PDB file of C-alpha atoms in Angstrom:
ATOM      1  CA  MET B   1     -94.020  -1.033 118.266  1.00  0.00           C
ATOM      2  CA  PRO B   2     -90.983  -1.960 120.365  1.00  0.00           C
ATOM      3  CA  MET B   3     -89.071   0.933 121.874  1.00  0.00           C
ATOM      4  CA  PHE B   4     -85.750   1.441 123.571  1.00  0.00           C
ATOM      5  CA  PHE B   5     -85.217   4.100 126.213  1.00  0.00           C
ATOM      6  CA  LYS B   6     -82.499   5.371 128.512  1.00  0.00           C
ATOM      7  CA  PRO B   7     -83.288   4.478 132.138  1.00  0.00           C
ATOM      8  CA  ALA B   8     -84.101   7.547 134.193  1.00  0.00           C
ATOM      9  CA  GLU B   9     -81.388   8.566 136.643  1.00  0.00           C
ATOM     10  CA  LEU B  10     -83.853  10.181 139.014  1.00  0.00           C
ATOM     11  CA  GLN B  11     -85.142   8.093 141.926  1.00  0.00           C
ATOM     12  CA  SER B  12     -88.659   6.884 141.147  1.00  0.00           C
ATOM     13  CA  ARG B  13     -91.478   6.787 143.698  1.00  0.00           C
ATOM     14  CA  GLU B  14     -91.359   3.819 146.039  1.00  0.00           C
ATOM     15  CA  VAL B  15     -93.853   2.707 148.697  1.00  0.00           C
ATOM     16  CA  LYS B  16     -93.799   0.181 151.520  1.00  0.00           C
ATOM     17  CA  PRO B  17     -96.700  -0.812 153.791  1.00  0.00           C
ATOM     18  CA  PHE B  18     -94.565  -0.144 156.865  1.00  0.00           C
ATOM     19  CA  GLU B  19     -90.975   0.356 157.957  1.00  0.00           C
ATOM     20  CA  GLY B  20     -89.193  -2.976 158.222  1.00  0.00           C
ATOM     21  CA  PHE B  21     -91.056  -4.534 155.332  1.00  0.00           C
ATOM     22  CA  PRO B  22     -88.430  -6.485 153.335  1.00  0.00           C
ATOM     23  CA  PHE B  23     -88.951  -4.770 149.941  1.00  0.00           C
ATOM     24  CA  GLY B  24     -90.399  -1.656 148.354  1.00  0.00           C
ATOM     25  CA  LEU B  25     -92.694  -1.263 145.382  1.00  0.00           C
ATOM     26  CA  SER B  26     -91.503   1.197 142.722  1.00  0.00           C
ATOM     27  CA  GLU B  27     -93.075   2.942 139.722  1.00  0.00           C
ATOM     28  CA  GLY B  28     -93.379   0.609 136.765  1.00  0.00           C
ATOM     29  CA  SER B  29     -93.622  -2.492 138.938  1.00  0.00           C
ATOM     30  CA  LEU B  30     -96.072  -5.386 138.893  1.00  0.00           C
ATOM     31  CA  SER B  31     -96.586  -7.383 142.110  1.00  0.00           C
ATOM     32  CA  GLY B  32     -98.476 -10.578 142.811  1.00  0.00           C
ATOM     33  CA  ILE B  33     -99.487 -11.017 146.466  1.00  0.00           C
ATOM     34  CA  ILE B  34    -101.252 -14.009 147.999  1.00  0.00           C
ATOM     35  CA  ALA B  35    -102.609 -13.782 151.551  1.00  0.00           C
ATOM     36  CA  THR B  36    -103.642 -16.903 153.408  1.00  0.00           C
ATOM     37  CA  ASP B  37    -105.828 -15.121 155.953  1.00  0.00           C
ATOM     38  CA  GLU B  38    -107.903 -11.947 156.116  1.00  0.00           C
ATOM     39  CA  LEU B  39    -105.759 -10.325 158.780  1.00  0.00           C
ATOM     40  CA  ALA B  40    -102.627 -10.588 156.655  1.00  0.00           C
ATOM     41  CA  GLU B  41    -104.414  -9.045 153.674  1.00  0.00           C
ATOM     42  CA  THR B  42    -105.889  -6.203 155.790  1.00  0.00           C
ATOM     43  CA  ALA B  43    -102.608  -5.344 157.470  1.00  0.00           C
ATOM     44  CA  PHE B  44    -100.710  -5.244 154.178  1.00  0.00           C
ATOM     45  CA  LEU B  45    -103.381  -3.486 152.103  1.00  0.00           C
ATOM     46  CA  TYR B  46    -104.505  -0.768 154.478  1.00  0.00           C
ATOM     47  CA  HIS B  47    -100.982   0.206 155.593  1.00  0.00           C
ATOM     48  CA  LEU B  48     -99.758   0.207 151.981  1.00  0.00           C
ATOM     49  CA  VAL B  49    -102.642   2.476 150.898  1.00  0.00           C
ATOM     50  CA  ALA B  50    -102.244   4.780 153.938  1.00  0.00           C
ATOM     51  CA  ASN B  51     -98.553   5.289 153.219  1.00  0.00           C
ATOM     52  CA  ALA B  52     -99.026   5.790 149.477  1.00  0.00           C
ATOM     53  CA  LEU B  53    -101.792   8.431 149.932  1.00  0.00           C
ATOM     54  CA  LYS B  54     -99.196  10.883 151.212  1.00  0.00           C
ATOM     55  CA  ASP B  55     -97.561  11.104 147.769  1.00  0.00           C
ATOM     56  CA  GLY B  56    -100.405  10.924 145.297  1.00  0.00           C
ATOM     57  CA  PRO B  57    -103.600   9.166 144.179  1.00  0.00           C
ATOM     58  CA  VAL B  58    -104.319   5.557 145.126  1.00  0.00           C
ATOM     59  CA  TYR B  59    -106.856   3.364 143.342  1.00  0.00           C
ATOM     60  CA  HIS B  60    -108.508   0.278 144.799  1.00  0.00           C
ATOM     61  CA  ILE B  61    -110.213  -1.941 142.222  1.00  0.00           C
ATOM     62  CA  GLY B  62    -111.952  -5.288 142.657  1.00  0.00           C
ATOM     63  CA  PRO B  63    -114.935  -7.395 141.686  1.00  0.00           C
ATOM     64  CA  GLY B  64    -117.439  -6.002 144.159  1.00  0.00           C
ATOM     65  CA  THR B  65    -114.914  -5.823 147.003  1.00  0.00           C
ATOM     66  CA  ALA B  66    -115.612  -3.115 149.552  1.00  0.00           C
ATOM     67  CA  PHE B  67    -112.799  -0.839 150.816  1.00  0.00           C
ATOM     68  CA  SER B  68    -113.500   0.536 154.286  1.00  0.00           C
ATOM     69  CA  VAL B  69    -112.715   4.249 154.427  1.00  0.00           C
ATOM     70  CA  LYS B  70    -113.681   4.194 158.119  1.00  0.00           C
ATOM     71  CA  LEU B  71    -110.967   1.593 158.798  1.00  0.00           C
ATOM     72  CA  LEU B  72    -108.436   3.472 156.662  1.00  0.00           C
ATOM     73  CA  LYS B  73    -109.037   6.707 158.693  1.00  0.00           C
ATOM     74  CA  ARG B  74    -107.648   4.877 161.726  1.00  0.00           C
ATOM     75  CA  LEU B  75    -104.298   5.010 159.927  1.00  0.00           C
ATOM     76  CA  THR B  76    -104.513   8.362 158.116  1.00  0.00           C
ATOM     77  CA  GLU B  77    -106.946  11.266 158.258  1.00  0.00           C
ATOM     78  CA  ASP B  78    -106.613  12.508 154.703  1.00  0.00           C
ATOM     79  CA  VAL B  79    -108.237  10.009 152.306  1.00  0.00           C
ATOM     80  CA  SER B  80    -109.052  12.540 149.571  1.00  0.00           C
ATOM     81  CA  ASN B  81    -106.608  10.869 147.162  1.00  0.00           C
ATOM     82  CA  LEU B  82    -108.326   7.486 147.398  1.00  0.00           C
ATOM     83  CA  TYR B  83    -110.483   6.238 144.503  1.00  0.00           C
ATOM     84  CA  ALA B  84    -112.389   2.959 144.373  1.00  0.00           C
ATOM     85  CA  GLY B  85    -114.110   1.075 141.606  1.00  0.00           C
ATOM     86  CA  ASN B  86    -115.373  -2.329 140.557  1.00  0.00           C
ATOM     87  CA  VAL B  87    -114.245  -4.434 137.614  1.00  0.00           C
ATOM     88  CA  TYR B  88    -115.330  -7.991 136.796  1.00  0.00           C
ATOM     89  CA  SER B  89    -113.079  -9.004 133.856  1.00  0.00           C
ATOM     90  CA  VAL B  90    -109.521  -8.418 132.677  1.00  0.00           C
ATOM     91  CA  ASP B  91    -110.907  -6.309 129.832  1.00  0.00           C
ATOM     92  CA  GLU B  92    -112.622  -3.985 132.318  1.00  0.00           C
ATOM     93  CA  LEU B  93    -109.433  -3.850 134.400  1.00  0.00           C
ATOM     94  CA  LEU B  94    -107.403  -2.798 131.368  1.00  0.00           C
ATOM     95  CA  THR B  95    -109.942  -0.035 130.642  1.00  0.00           C
ATOM     96  CA  ALA B  96    -109.651   1.164 134.272  1.00  0.00           C
ATOM     97  CA  LEU B  97    -105.870   1.140 134.194  1.00  0.00           C
ATOM     98  CA  GLY B  98    -105.950   3.248 131.087  1.00  0.00           C
ATOM     99  CA  ILE B  99    -107.615   6.134 132.928  1.00  0.00           C
ATOM    100  CA  VAL B 100    -105.781   6.159 136.269  1.00  0.00           C
ATOM    101  CA  GLU B 101    -103.130   8.802 136.842  1.00  0.00           C
ATOM    102  CA  ASP B 102     -99.600   7.937 135.693  1.00  0.00           C
ATOM    103  CA  GLY B 103     -97.239   6.847 138.506  1.00  0.00           C
ATOM    104  CA  SER B 104    -100.017   6.006 140.917  1.00  0.00           C
ATOM    105  CA  LEU B 105    -100.515   3.031 143.204  1.00  0.00           C
ATOM    106  CA  VAL B 106    -103.269   0.645 141.989  1.00  0.00           C
ATOM    107  CA  VAL B 107    -104.354  -2.335 144.108  1.00  0.00           C
ATOM    108  CA  VAL B 108    -106.534  -5.004 142.537  1.00  0.00           C
ATOM    109  CA  SER B 109    -108.189  -7.333 145.078  1.00  0.00           C
ATOM    110  CA  LEU B 110    -109.292 -10.880 144.199  1.00  0.00           C
ATOM    111  CA  PHE B 111    -107.626 -10.693 140.818  1.00  0.00           C
ATOM    112  CA  PRO B 112    -107.940 -14.451 140.124  1.00  0.00           C
ATOM    113  CA  THR B 113    -111.730 -14.151 140.211  1.00  0.00           C
ATOM    114  CA  LEU B 114    -111.822 -11.816 137.205  1.00  0.00           C
ATOM    115  CA  LEU B 115    -113.247 -13.238 133.995  1.00  0.00           C
ATOM    116  CA  ASN B 116    -111.143 -13.881 130.855  1.00  0.00           C
ATOM    117  CA  ARG B 117    -107.800 -14.245 132.624  1.00  0.00           C
ATOM    118  CA  SER B 118    -105.021 -15.378 130.278  1.00  0.00           C
ATOM    119  CA  ALA B 119    -101.316 -15.025 129.668  1.00  0.00           C
ATOM    120  CA  GLU B 120    -102.121 -12.584 126.913  1.00  0.00           C
ATOM    121  CA  GLY B 121    -104.141 -10.504 129.355  1.00  0.00           C
ATOM    122  CA  ILE B 122    -101.246 -10.394 131.802  1.00  0.00           C
ATOM    123  CA  VAL B 123     -98.932  -9.205 128.991  1.00  0.00           C
ATOM    124  CA  GLU B 124    -101.366  -6.396 128.233  1.00  0.00           C
ATOM    125  CA  ILE B 125    -101.509  -5.438 131.902  1.00  0.00           C
ATOM    126  CA  ARG B 126     -97.682  -5.461 131.945  1.00  0.00           C
ATOM    127  CA  ARG B 127     -97.679  -3.175 128.912  1.00  0.00           C
ATOM    128  CA  VAL B 128     -99.936  -0.591 130.636  1.00  0.00           C
ATOM    129  CA  VAL B 129     -97.825  -0.714 133.842  1.00  0.00           C
ATOM    130  CA  ASP B 130     -94.670   0.051 131.807  1.00  0.00           C
ATOM    131  CA  LYS B 131     -96.336   2.761 129.738  1.00  0.00           C
ATOM    132  CA  LYS B 132     -97.878   4.642 132.652  1.00  0.00           C
ATOM    133  CA  GLY B 133     -95.258   3.919 135.325  1.00  0.00           C
ATOM    134  CA  LEU B 134     -97.867   2.419 137.672  1.00  0.00           C
ATOM    135  CA  ILE B 135     -97.233   0.645 140.947  1.00  0.00           C
ATOM    136  CA  LEU B 136     -99.693  -2.224 140.370  1.00  0.00           C
ATOM    137  CA  VAL B 137    -100.452  -4.847 143.031  1.00  0.00           C
ATOM    138  CA  LEU B 138    -102.604  -7.837 142.067  1.00  0.00           C
ATOM    139  CA  SER B 139    -103.740  -9.552 145.250  1.00  0.00           C
ATOM    140  CA  HIS B 140    -105.729 -12.560 146.292  1.00  0.00           C
ATOM    141  CA  THR B 141    -106.772 -14.072 149.648  1.00  0.00           C
ATOM    142  CA  THR B 142    -107.328 -17.809 149.841  1.00  0.00           C
ATOM    143  CA  ILE B 143    -107.279 -20.519 152.478  1.00  0.00           C
ATOM    144  CA  GLU B 144    -106.621 -23.138 149.806  1.00  0.00           C
ATOM    145  CA  LEU B 145    -102.897 -22.876 149.032  1.00  0.00           C
ATOM    146  CA  ASN B 146    -100.459 -25.686 148.212  1.00  0.00           C
ATOM    147  CA  GLU B 147     -97.506 -24.592 150.344  1.00  0.00           C
ATOM    148  CA  LEU B 148     -95.386 -27.340 148.740  1.00  0.00           C
ATOM    149  CA  ASP B 149     -95.766 -25.857 145.285  1.00  0.00           C
ATOM    150  CA  LEU B 150     -95.881 -22.076 145.627  1.00  0.00           C
ATOM    151  CA  PRO B 151     -94.507 -21.456 142.075  1.00  0.00           C
ATOM    152  CA  GLY B 152     -97.346 -23.553 140.726  1.00  0.00           C
ATOM    153  CA  GLU B 153     -99.855 -21.614 142.838  1.00  0.00           C
ATOM    154  CA  PHE B 154     -98.614 -18.294 141.485  1.00  0.00           C
ATOM    155  CA  ARG B 155     -98.974 -19.653 137.935  1.00  0.00           C
ATOM    156  CA  ARG B 156    -102.485 -20.837 138.731  1.00  0.00           C
ATOM    157  CA  PHE B 157    -103.541 -17.423 140.074  1.00  0.00           C
ATOM    158  CA  TYR B 158    -101.479 -15.044 137.921  1.00  0.00           C
ATOM    159  CA  GLU B 159    -100.979 -16.971 134.640  1.00  0.00           C
ATOM    160  CA  LEU B 160     -97.520 -15.552 133.769  1.00  0.00           C
ATOM    161  CA  PRO B 161     -95.505 -14.915 136.959  1.00  0.00           C
ATOM    162  CA  GLU B 162     -92.326 -14.382 134.969  1.00  0.00           C
ATOM    163  CA  VAL B 163     -93.333 -10.765 134.107  1.00  0.00           C
ATOM    164  CA  PHE B 164     -93.873  -9.810 137.775  1.00  0.00           C
ATOM    165  CA  GLU B 165     -91.241  -7.931 139.868  1.00  0.00           C
ATOM    166  CA  VAL B 166     -92.658  -9.240 143.156  1.00  0.00           C
ATOM    167  CA  LEU B 167     -94.214 -12.558 144.145  1.00  0.00           C
ATOM    168  CA  ALA B 168     -94.971 -13.025 147.829  1.00  0.00           C
ATOM    169  CA  VAL B 169     -97.150 -15.024 150.211  1.00  0.00           C
ATOM    170  CA  LEU B 170     -98.341 -13.345 153.428  1.00  0.00           C
ATOM    171  CA  ARG B 171     -99.590 -15.069 156.585  1.00  0.00           C
ATOM    172  CA  THR B 172    -100.229 -13.904 160.154  1.00  0.00           C
ATOM    173  CA  SER B 173     -99.623 -15.755 163.387  1.00  0.00           C
ATOM    174  CA  SER B 174    -100.470 -14.749 166.935  1.00  0.00           C
ATOM    175  CA  TYR B 175     -99.425 -15.856 170.420  1.00  0.00           C
ATOM    176  CA  ARG B 176    -100.735 -14.375 173.644  1.00  0.00           C
ATOM    177  CA  GLY B 177    -101.969 -11.246 171.989  1.00  0.00           C
ATOM    178  CA  HIS B 178     -98.820 -10.613 169.906  1.00  0.00           C
ATOM    179  CA  TYR B 179     -98.958 -10.713 166.099  1.00  0.00           C
ATOM    180  CA  ARG B 180     -96.393 -11.447 163.448  1.00  0.00           C
ATOM    181  CA  LEU B 181     -96.558 -11.125 159.661  1.00  0.00           C
ATOM    182  CA  ASN B 182     -94.835 -14.151 158.092  1.00  0.00           C
ATOM    183  CA  MET B 183     -93.767 -13.846 154.469  1.00  0.00           C
ATOM    184  CA  THR B 184     -92.365 -16.079 151.773  1.00  0.00           C
ATOM    185  CA  VAL B 185     -90.845 -13.928 149.002  1.00  0.00           C
ATOM    186  CA  LEU B 186     -90.342 -15.873 145.773  1.00  0.00           C
ATOM    187  CA  LYS B 187     -89.348 -12.908 143.640  1.00  0.00           C
ATOM    188  CA  ALA B 188     -88.170  -9.410 144.496  1.00  0.00           C
ATOM    189  CA  PRO B 189     -86.877  -6.320 142.611  1.00  0.00           C
ATOM    190  CA  PRO B 190     -83.109  -6.452 141.815  1.00  0.00           C
ATOM    191  CA  GLU B 191     -82.256  -3.937 144.525  1.00  0.00           C
ATOM    192  CA  TYR B 192     -84.043  -6.163 147.058  1.00  0.00           C
ATOM    193  CA  LEU B 193     -82.632  -9.558 146.106  1.00  0.00           C
ATOM    194  CA  SER B 194     -81.747 -10.252 149.739  1.00  0.00           C
ATOM    195  CA  ALA B 195     -85.496 -10.210 150.461  1.00  0.00           C
ATOM    196  CA  VAL B 196     -86.030 -13.517 148.629  1.00  0.00           C
ATOM    197  CA  GLY B 197     -86.808 -16.157 151.222  1.00  0.00           C
ATOM    198  CA  ASP B 198     -88.799 -16.317 154.482  1.00  0.00           C
ATOM    199  CA  HIS B 199     -89.373 -13.435 156.884  1.00  0.00           C
ATOM    200  CA  SER B 200     -91.232 -12.873 160.123  1.00  0.00           C
ATOM    201  CA  VAL B 201     -91.939  -9.341 161.326  1.00  0.00           C
ATOM    202  CA  SER B 202     -93.635  -8.163 164.473  1.00  0.00           C
ATOM    203  CA  ILE B 203     -96.748  -6.129 163.589  1.00  0.00           C
ATOM    204  CA  ASP B 204     -98.312  -5.465 167.013  1.00  0.00           C
ATOM    205  CA  SER B 205     -98.307  -1.678 166.536  1.00  0.00           C
ATOM    206  CA  MET B 206     -99.766  -1.998 163.037  1.00  0.00           C
ATOM    207  CA  ILE B 207    -102.493  -4.454 163.912  1.00  0.00           C
ATOM    208  CA  LYS B 208    -103.747  -2.576 167.013  1.00  0.00           C
ATOM    209  CA  PRO B 209    -105.619   0.238 165.185  1.00  0.00           C
ATOM    210  CA  LEU B 210    -107.085  -2.243 162.693  1.00  0.00           C
ATOM    211  CA  LEU B 211    -108.578  -4.353 165.456  1.00  0.00           C
TER     212      LEU B 211
END
């Protein structure tokens, strides 16, 4: 049943992987992230989780993907709010999302490898995000990316990119021991419209503990 509601005036929870990242992720948001290398994925994922753990539970879900608590403890000592689980289909993901705590951060790794992906499934995921006020990040790491057709790549991986608040591609580059996180943001929340475009951020201090 469709519903109308008055937008809340209170500031909702927002998380960023690190200071200087071009946008934040708020409650009730759905993000699609593509990383083109493992270092970009690790830097984004572990710093995002470490920052979010300060304010509530964080869930990492994926099809058999391991999340290293040992690596996470290099960024934060208290990992008691971290929960991890495996899902292998969109139906299993929807069941998992139904039992996570409202308003929490949920990261799904390797989302395009889940079985039974469809536009209808994405709409159901969107429905749960709205109902529970989740901060949901669907991520994927691939070395096969058509950089000349990024909108087409997001449609290939995420079926219905129109219902996402955030669409971004992450890459790392290094030169003489210095690292940068390079980003192409195709879609950002309304309050971060200036983030749409290309960015390059120094991440030396963030990469050091991970290496």
